[in-house]
Amino acid sequence: NAPANTPMVPIPACQKIWDDAEQKAVSAQDAYIASDPRDQKIFEQGTHYREEGAAAFHHCYAQQAKNQEVFAVLTRQAQVLADTILKK
């Protein structure tokens, strides 16, 4: 186990995707709670917003992380660990 010495930082474009999806999901959840009788379609829409938001966030992060300075730092740290293991 080798912890990273450099924390990952949020990527604003990806965080916006996450926040927007969460806002839609919370709105759907509020609408579901207010519905009487409970409207299952609204509940499912809220779940859909969360699932789609998570997928879009992860896709964004996968695309954007390699362009972040922290990625280069973590890559160097990983290379040092790999080199150390290979020397043993």
N, CA, C and O atoms as a Tinker XYZ file with bonds, in Angstrom:
   352  protein
     1  N      0.850000   -1.175000    0.000000    73     2
     2  CA     0.000000    0.000000    0.000000    64     1     3
     3  C      0.890000    1.230000    0.000000    63     2     4     5
     4  O      1.698000    1.416000    0.910000    81     3
     5  N      0.748000    2.059000   -1.002000    73     3     6
     6  CA     1.554000    3.268000   -1.109000    64     5     7
     7  C      0.621000    4.455000   -1.365000    63     6     8     9
     8  O      0.170000    4.656000   -2.493000    81     7
     9  N      0.334000    5.236000   -0.332000    73     7    10
    10  CA    -0.580000    6.357000   -0.522000    64     9    11
    11  C      0.031000    7.428000   -1.421000    63    10    12    13
    12  O      1.246000    7.629000   -1.433000    81    11
    13  N     -0.821000    8.102000   -2.166000    73    11    14
    14  CA    -0.364000    9.206000   -3.012000    64    13    15
    15  C     -0.054000   10.397000   -2.117000    63    14    16    17
    16  O     -0.780000   10.683000   -1.165000    81    15
    17  N      1.024000   11.079000   -2.435000    73    15    18
    18  CA     1.410000   12.262000   -1.669000    64    17    19
    19  C      0.713000   13.514000   -2.168000    63    18    20    21
    20  O      0.800000   14.568000   -1.538000    81    19
    21  N      0.031000   13.409000   -3.283000    73    19    22
    22  CA    -0.624000   14.544000   -3.906000    64    21    23
    23  C     -2.112000   14.257000   -4.024000    63    22    24    25
    24  O     -2.508000   13.287000   -4.672000    81    23
    25  N     -2.939000   15.090000   -3.405000    73    23    26
    26  CA    -4.381000   14.840000   -3.496000    64    25    27
    27  C     -4.928000   15.225000   -4.869000    63    26    28    29
    28  O     -4.439000   16.156000   -5.509000    81    27
    29  N     -5.947000   14.494000   -5.307000    73    27    30
    30  CA    -6.637000   14.858000   -6.536000    64    29    31
    31  C     -7.474000   16.104000   -6.245000    63    30    32    33
    32  O     -8.015000   16.262000   -5.150000    81    31
    33  N     -7.569000   16.959000   -7.214000    73    31    34
    34  CA    -8.360000   18.178000   -7.059000    64    33    35
    35  C     -9.555000   18.119000   -8.003000    63    34    36    37
    36  O     -9.486000   17.496000   -9.063000    81    35
    37  N    -10.643000   18.766000   -7.617000    73    35    38
    38  CA   -11.802000   18.767000   -8.504000    64    37    39
    39  C    -11.478000   19.427000   -9.844000    63    38    40    41
    40  O    -10.676000   20.358000   -9.915000    81    39
    41  N    -12.109000   18.935000  -10.886000    73    39    42
    42  CA   -12.000000   19.539000  -12.207000    64    41    43
    43  C    -13.303000   20.303000  -12.416000    63    42    44    45
    44  O    -14.366000   19.687000  -12.501000    81    43
    45  N    -13.244000   21.631000  -12.501000    73    43    46
    46  CA   -14.474000   22.435000  -12.533000    64    45    47
    47  C    -15.498000   21.998000  -13.577000    63    46    48    49
    48  O    -16.689000   21.950000  -13.267000    81    47
    49  N    -15.088000   21.684000  -14.779000    73    47    50
    50  CA   -16.047000   21.284000  -15.815000    64    49    51
    51  C    -16.767000   20.001000  -15.422000    63    50    52    53
    52  O    -17.970000   19.864000  -15.647000    81    51
    53  N    -16.037000   19.070000  -14.840000    73    51    54
    54  CA   -16.629000   17.798000  -14.431000    64    53    55
    55  C    -17.511000   17.987000  -13.191000    63    54    56    57
    56  O    -18.575000   17.379000  -13.078000    81    55
    57  N    -17.061000   18.824000  -12.279000    73    55    58
    58  CA   -17.849000   19.096000  -11.078000    64    57    59
    59  C    -19.187000   19.727000  -11.445000    63    58    60    61
    60  O    -20.203000   19.440000  -10.813000    81    59
    61  N    -19.192000   20.590000  -12.467000    73    59    62
    62  CA   -20.437000   21.213000  -12.917000    64    61    63
    63  C    -21.403000   20.152000  -13.440000    63    62    64    65
    64  O    -22.601000   20.217000  -13.164000    81    63
    65  N    -20.897000   19.188000  -14.185000    73    63    66
    66  CA   -21.743000   18.093000  -14.678000    64    65    67
    67  C    -22.382000   17.364000  -13.500000    63    66    68    69
    68  O    -23.581000   17.083000  -13.509000    81    67
    69  N    -21.580000   17.065000  -12.498000    73    67    70
    70  CA   -22.068000   16.353000  -11.310000    64    69    71
    71  C    -23.117000   17.192000  -10.582000    63    70    72    73
    72  O    -24.192000   16.698000  -10.241000    81    71
    73  N    -22.797000   18.458000  -10.349000    73    71    74
    74  CA   -23.701000   19.330000   -9.605000    64    73    75
    75  C    -25.030000   19.525000  -10.332000    63    74    76    77
    76  O    -26.088000   19.513000   -9.702000    81    75
    77  N    -24.981000   19.703000  -11.651000    73    75    78
    78  CA   -26.207000   19.878000  -12.435000    64    77    79
    79  C    -27.086000   18.635000  -12.360000    63    78    80    81
    80  O    -28.300000   18.739000  -12.186000    81    79
    81  N    -26.482000   17.470000  -12.489000    73    79    82
    82  CA   -27.247000   16.225000  -12.417000    64    81    83
    83  C    -27.842000   16.044000  -11.029000    63    82    84    85
    84  O    -28.991000   15.624000  -10.895000    81    83
    85  N    -27.078000   16.353000  -10.010000    73    83    86
    86  CA   -27.572000   16.210000   -8.638000    64    85    87
    87  C    -28.726000   17.174000   -8.377000    63    86    88    89
    88  O    -29.692000   16.820000   -7.700000    81    87
    89  N    -28.629000   18.378000   -8.907000    73    87    90
    90  CA   -29.710000   19.352000   -8.737000    64    89    91
    91  C    -31.001000   18.835000   -9.393000    63    90    92    93
    92  O    -32.083000   18.951000   -8.816000    81    91
    93  N    -30.882000   18.270000  -10.589000    73    91    94
    94  CA   -32.054000   17.690000  -11.262000    64    93    95
    95  C    -32.621000   16.520000  -10.459000    63    94    96    97
    96  O    -33.837000   16.382000  -10.327000    81    95
    97  N    -31.738000   15.683000   -9.925000    73    95    98
    98  CA   -32.179000   14.526000   -9.159000    64    97    99
    99  C    -32.899000   14.958000   -7.882000    63    98   100   101
   100  O    -33.920000   14.375000   -7.517000    81    99
   101  N    -32.377000   15.966000   -7.212000    73    99   102
   102  CA   -33.015000   16.460000   -5.984000    64   101   103
   103  C    -34.375000   17.068000   -6.306000    63   102   104   105
   104  O    -35.336000   16.876000   -5.562000    81   103
   105  N    -34.456000   17.800000   -7.409000    73   103   106
   106  CA   -35.748000   18.367000   -7.818000    64   105   107
   107  C    -36.764000   17.259000   -8.098000    63   106   108   109
   108  O    -37.927000   17.353000   -7.705000    81   107
   109  N    -36.310000   16.218000   -8.779000    73   107   110
   110  CA   -37.198000   15.082000   -9.058000    64   109   111
   111  C    -37.614000   14.394000   -7.760000    63   110   112   113
   112  O    -38.769000   13.999000   -7.604000    81   111
   113  N    -36.683000   14.255000   -6.843000    73   111   114
   114  CA   -36.990000   13.625000   -5.563000    64   113   115
   115  C    -38.026000   14.453000   -4.803000    63   114   116   117
   116  O    -38.963000   13.903000   -4.225000    81   115
   117  N    -37.855000   15.764000   -4.807000    73   115   118
   118  CA   -38.822000   16.641000   -4.141000    64   117   119
   119  C    -40.203000   16.518000   -4.779000    63   118   120   121
   120  O    -41.216000   16.480000   -4.080000    81   119
   121  N    -40.236000   16.456000   -6.112000    73   119   122
   122  CA   -41.507000   16.298000   -6.826000    64   121   123
   123  C    -42.144000   14.954000   -6.489000    63   122   124   125
   124  O    -43.360000   14.860000   -6.324000    81   123
   125  N    -41.325000   13.927000   -6.389000    73   123   126
   126  CA   -41.836000   12.596000   -6.038000    64   125   127
   127  C    -42.455000   12.616000   -4.646000    63   126   128   129
   128  O    -43.546000   12.085000   -4.439000    81   127
   129  N    -41.764000   13.223000   -3.703000    73   127   130
   130  CA   -42.268000   13.285000   -2.323000    64   129   131
   131  C    -43.578000   14.072000   -2.278000    63   130   132   133
   132  O    -44.481000   13.737000   -1.512000    81   131
   133  N    -43.679000   15.112000   -3.098000    73   131   134
   134  CA   -44.891000   15.940000   -3.120000    64   133   135
   135  C    -46.045000   15.270000   -3.855000    63   134   136   137
   136  O    -47.198000   15.661000   -3.668000    81   135
   137  N    -45.764000   14.280000   -4.679000    73   135   138
   138  CA   -46.833000   13.641000   -5.454000    64   137   139
   139  C    -47.679000   12.746000   -4.549000    63   138   140   141
   140  O    -47.169000   12.058000   -3.665000    81   139
   141  N    -48.961000   12.778000   -4.797000    73   139   142
   142  CA   -49.874000   11.947000   -4.018000    64   141   143
   143  C    -50.982000   11.467000   -4.920000    63   142   144   145
   144  O    -51.830000   12.280000   -5.288000    81   143
   145  N    -51.040000   10.230000   -5.298000    73   143   146
   146  CA   -50.162000    9.157000   -4.833000    64   145   147
   147  C    -48.762000    9.289000   -5.423000    63   146   148   149
   148  O    -48.549000   10.013000   -6.395000    81   147
   149  N    -47.829000    8.588000   -4.829000    73   147   150
   150  CA   -46.442000    8.649000   -5.274000    64   149   151
   151  C    -46.340000    8.257000   -6.744000    63   150   152   153
   152  O    -46.838000    7.215000   -7.170000    81   151
   153  N    -45.673000    9.132000   -7.509000    73   151   154
   154  CA   -45.528000    8.904000   -8.951000    64   153   155
   155  C    -44.192000    8.203000   -9.206000    63   154   156   157
   156  O    -43.131000    8.823000   -9.139000    81   155
   157  N    -44.260000    6.922000   -9.494000    73   155   158
   158  CA   -43.058000    6.108000   -9.693000    64   157   159
   159  C    -42.210000    6.625000  -10.849000    63   158   160   161
   160  O    -40.985000    6.512000  -10.807000    81   159
   161  N    -42.835000    7.190000  -11.878000    73   159   162
   162  CA   -42.083000    7.706000  -13.025000    64   161   163
   163  C    -41.176000    8.865000  -12.605000    63   162   164   165
   164  O    -40.057000    8.990000  -13.102000    81   163
   165  N    -41.648000    9.697000  -11.706000    73   163   166
   166  CA   -40.804000   10.801000  -11.206000    64   165   167
   167  C    -39.627000   10.237000  -10.422000    63   166   168   169
   168  O    -38.499000   10.709000  -10.567000    81   167
   169  N    -39.882000    9.237000   -9.596000    73   167   170
   170  CA   -38.808000    8.595000   -8.845000    64   169   171
   171  C    -37.751000    8.019000   -9.781000    63   170   172   173
   172  O    -36.551000    8.196000   -9.572000    81   171
   173  N    -38.220000    7.329000  -10.813000    73   171   174
   174  CA   -37.295000    6.731000  -11.782000    64   173   175
   175  C    -36.514000    7.807000  -12.538000    63   174   176   177
   176  O    -35.344000    7.608000  -12.865000    81   175
   177  N    -37.151000    8.940000  -12.815000    73   175   178
   178  CA   -36.445000   10.028000  -13.496000    64   177   179
   179  C    -35.317000   10.565000  -12.615000    63   178   180   181
   180  O    -34.232000   10.860000  -13.116000    81   179
   181  N    -35.558000   10.694000  -11.321000    73   179   182
   182  CA   -34.507000   11.138000  -10.404000    64   181   183
   183  C    -33.333000   10.172000  -10.379000    63   182   184   185
   184  O    -32.173000   10.584000  -10.368000    81   183
   185  N    -33.648000    8.885000  -10.371000    73   183   186
   186  CA   -32.599000    7.863000  -10.412000    64   185   187
   187  C    -31.822000    7.967000  -11.718000    63   186   188   189
   188  O    -30.595000    7.863000  -11.735000    81   187
   189  N    -32.541000    8.169000  -12.797000    73   187   190
   190  CA   -31.910000    8.309000  -14.117000    64   189   191
   191  C    -30.957000    9.508000  -14.131000    63   190   192   193
   192  O    -29.843000    9.406000  -14.643000    81   191
   193  N    -31.386000   10.636000  -13.575000    73   191   194
   194  CA   -30.506000   11.822000  -13.522000    64   193   195
   195  C    -29.213000   11.504000  -12.776000    63   194   196   197
   196  O    -28.131000   11.899000  -13.213000    81   195
   197  N    -29.317000   10.802000  -11.667000    73   195   198
   198  CA   -28.114000   10.464000  -10.892000    64   197   199
   199  C    -27.197000    9.518000  -11.668000    63   198   200   201
   200  O    -25.983000    9.715000  -11.709000    81   199
   201  N    -27.780000    8.501000  -12.274000    73   199   202
   202  CA   -26.972000    7.523000  -13.015000    64   201   203
   203  C    -26.307000    8.163000  -14.228000    63   202   204   205
   204  O    -25.118000    7.952000  -14.470000    81   203
   205  N    -27.062000    8.936000  -14.984000    73   203   206
   206  CA   -26.500000    9.609000  -16.161000    64   205   207
   207  C    -25.459000   10.640000  -15.748000    63   206   208   209
   208  O    -24.430000   10.785000  -16.407000    81   207
   209  N    -25.724000   11.355000  -14.662000    73   207   210
   210  CA   -24.765000   12.344000  -14.163000    64   209   211
   211  C    -23.456000   11.709000  -13.735000    63   210   212   213
   212  O    -22.379000   12.235000  -14.018000    81   211
   213  N    -23.551000   10.572000  -13.049000    73   211   214
   214  CA   -22.342000    9.872000  -12.613000    64   213   215
   215  C    -21.536000    9.388000  -13.813000    63   214   216   217
   216  O    -20.312000    9.517000  -13.838000    81   215
   217  N    -22.226000    8.832000  -14.806000    73   215   218
   218  CA   -21.532000    8.359000  -16.009000    64   217   219
   219  C    -20.866000    9.520000  -16.748000    63   218   220   221
   220  O    -19.722000    9.406000  -17.188000    81   219
   221  N    -21.577000   10.625000  -16.883000    73   219   222
   222  CA   -21.016000   11.792000  -17.578000    64   221   223
   223  C    -19.843000   12.378000  -16.791000    63   222   224   225
   224  O    -18.848000   12.801000  -17.380000    81   223
   225  N    -19.961000   12.402000  -15.462000    73   223   226
   226  CA   -18.874000   12.895000  -14.615000    64   225   227
   227  C    -17.630000   12.033000  -14.793000    63   226   228   229
   228  O    -16.532000   12.557000  -14.979000    81   227
   229  N    -17.797000   10.716000  -14.736000    73   227   230
   230  CA   -16.644000    9.824000  -14.874000    64   229   231
   231  C    -16.019000    9.922000  -16.266000    63   230   232   233
   232  O    -14.797000    9.865000  -16.407000    81   231
   233  N    -16.839000   10.065000  -17.269000    73   231   234
   234  CA   -16.318000   10.239000  -18.628000    64   233   235
   235  C    -15.515000   11.541000  -18.717000    63   234   236   237
   236  O    -14.409000   11.559000  -19.258000    81   235
   237  N    -16.068000   12.605000  -18.194000    73   235   238
   238  CA   -15.372000   13.896000  -18.192000    64   237   239
   239  C    -14.034000   13.772000  -17.458000    63   238   240   241
   240  O    -13.003000   14.229000  -17.951000    81   239
   241  N    -14.061000   13.153000  -16.280000    73   239   242
   242  CA   -12.845000   13.027000  -15.480000    64   241   243
   243  C    -11.790000   12.215000  -16.222000    63   242   244   245
   244  O    -10.608000   12.557000  -16.210000    81   243
   245  N    -12.227000   11.144000  -16.863000    73   243   246
   246  CA   -11.281000   10.319000  -17.619000    64   245   247
   247  C    -10.635000   11.120000  -18.746000    63   246   248   249
   248  O     -9.452000   10.944000  -19.038000    81   247
   249  N    -11.404000   11.990000  -19.371000    73   247   250
   250  CA   -10.881000   12.802000  -20.467000    64   249   251
   251  C    -10.009000   13.952000  -19.970000    63   250   252   253
   252  O     -9.000000   14.280000  -20.595000    81   251
   253  N    -10.389000   14.562000  -18.857000    73   251   254
   254  CA    -9.726000   15.776000  -18.385000    64   253   255
   255  C     -8.565000   15.540000  -17.415000    63   254   256   257
   256  O     -7.656000   16.366000  -17.334000    81   255
   257  N     -8.583000   14.446000  -16.696000    73   255   258
   258  CA    -7.567000   14.228000  -15.652000    64   257   259
   259  C     -6.156000   14.239000  -16.217000    63   258   260   261
   260  O     -5.239000   14.773000  -15.591000    81   259
   261  N     -5.976000   13.657000  -17.389000    73   259   262
   262  CA    -4.625000   13.581000  -17.951000    64   261   263
   263  C     -4.049000   14.951000  -18.294000    63   262   264   265
   264  O     -2.844000   15.081000  -18.508000    81   263
   265  N     -4.898000   15.966000  -18.346000    73   263   266
   266  CA    -4.441000   17.333000  -18.632000    64   265   267
   267  C     -4.178000   18.150000  -17.371000    63   266   268   269
   268  O     -3.787000   19.314000  -17.455000    81   267
   269  N     -4.388000   17.550000  -16.216000    73   267   270
   270  CA    -4.213000   18.252000  -14.945000    64   269   271
   271  C     -2.784000   18.064000  -14.442000    63   270   272   273
   272  O     -2.186000   17.003000  -14.621000    81   271
   273  N     -2.257000   19.089000  -13.821000    73   271   274
   274  CA    -0.893000   19.030000  -13.276000    64   273   275
   275  C     -0.753000   17.890000  -12.270000    63   274   276   277
   276  O      0.275000   17.213000  -12.231000    81   275
   277  N     -1.783000   17.681000  -11.461000    73   275   278
   278  CA    -1.713000   16.636000  -10.446000    64   277   279
   279  C     -1.531000   15.259000  -11.091000    63   278   280   281
   280  O     -0.904000   14.385000  -10.493000    81   279
   281  N     -2.059000   15.052000  -12.281000    73   279   282
   282  CA    -1.909000   13.778000  -12.973000    64   281   283
   283  C     -0.436000   13.501000  -13.276000    63   282   284   285
   284  O      0.044000   12.382000  -13.095000    81   283
   285  N      0.265000   14.518000  -13.731000    73   283   286
   286  CA     1.696000   14.358000  -14.017000    64   285   287
   287  C      2.473000   14.032000  -12.738000    63   286   288   289
   288  O      3.375000   13.194000  -12.747000    81   287
   289  N      2.119000   14.690000  -11.658000    73   287   290
   290  CA     2.797000   14.442000  -10.375000    64   289   291
   291  C      2.544000   13.004000   -9.922000    63   290   292   293
   292  O      3.472000   12.304000   -9.516000    81   291
   293  N      1.285000   12.568000   -9.992000    73   291   294
   294  CA     0.952000   11.207000   -9.571000    64   293   295
   295  C      1.599000   10.162000  -10.483000    63   294   296   297
   296  O      1.992000    9.091000  -10.021000    81   295
   297  N      1.707000   10.470000  -11.761000    73   295   298
   298  CA     2.362000    9.555000  -12.704000    64   297   299
   299  C      3.833000    9.393000  -12.342000    63   298   300   301
   300  O      4.364000    8.282000  -12.373000    81   299
   301  N      4.490000   10.491000  -12.001000    73   299   302
   302  CA     5.906000   10.409000  -11.585000    64   301   303
   303  C      6.051000    9.592000  -10.302000    63   302   304   305
   304  O      6.971000    8.785000  -10.174000    81   303
   305  N      5.134000    9.806000   -9.350000    73   303   306
   306  CA     5.182000    9.040000   -8.103000    64   305   307
   307  C      5.000000    7.549000   -8.380000    63   306   308   309
   308  O      5.699000    6.717000   -7.803000    81   307
   309  N      4.072000    7.221000   -9.253000    73   307   310
   310  CA     3.840000    5.818000   -9.603000    64   309   311
   311  C      5.060000    5.219000  -10.286000    63   310   312   313
   312  O      5.398000    4.059000  -10.051000    81   311
   313  N      5.719000    6.001000  -11.124000    73   311   314
   314  CA     6.910000    5.504000  -11.817000    64   313   315
   315  C      8.038000    5.224000  -10.831000    63   314   316   317
   316  O      8.762000    4.239000  -10.975000    81   315
   317  N      8.187000    6.087000   -9.831000    73   315   318
   318  CA     9.205000    5.861000   -8.806000    64   317   319
   319  C      8.915000    4.561000   -8.064000    63   318   320   321
   320  O      9.827000    3.776000   -7.805000    81   319
   321  N      7.659000    4.333000   -7.723000    73   319   322
   322  CA     7.297000    3.083000   -7.041000    64   321   323
   323  C      7.586000    1.875000   -7.925000    63   322   324   325
   324  O      8.143000    0.880000   -7.460000    81   323
   325  N      7.207000    1.961000   -9.202000    73   323   326
   326  CA     7.451000    0.850000  -10.127000    64   325   327
   327  C      8.946000    0.581000  -10.274000    63   326   328   329
   328  O      9.380000   -0.571000  -10.269000    81   327
   329  N      9.720000    1.639000  -10.402000    73   327   330
   330  CA    11.174000    1.475000  -10.539000    64   329   331
   331  C     11.766000    0.838000   -9.297000    63   330   332   333
   332  O     12.672000    0.011000   -9.396000    81   331
   333  N     11.264000    1.213000   -8.125000    73   331   334
   334  CA    11.746000    0.659000   -6.855000    64   333   335
   335  C     11.456000   -0.826000   -6.775000    63   334   336   337
   336  O     12.302000   -1.605000   -6.338000    81   335
   337  N     10.262000   -1.220000   -7.195000    73   335   338
   338  CA     9.874000   -2.631000   -7.178000    64   337   339
   339  C     10.746000   -3.434000   -8.131000    63   338   340   341
   340  O     11.174000   -4.540000   -7.801000    81   339
   341  N     11.011000   -2.880000   -9.318000    73   339   342
   342  CA    11.808000   -3.594000  -10.317000    64   341   343
   343  C     13.250000   -3.784000   -9.883000    63   342   344   345
   344  O     13.908000   -4.729000  -10.318000    81   343
   345  N     13.752000   -2.893000   -9.025000    73   343   346
   346  CA    15.142000   -3.000000   -8.556000    64   345   347
   347  C     15.297000   -4.098000   -7.516000    63   346   348   349
   348  O     16.409000   -4.570000   -7.277000    81   347
   349  N     14.200000   -4.508000   -6.897000    73   347   350
   350  CA    14.300000   -5.521000   -5.826000    64   349   351
   351  C     14.466000   -6.897000   -6.370000    63   350   352
   352  O     14.565000   -7.856000   -5.605000    81   351
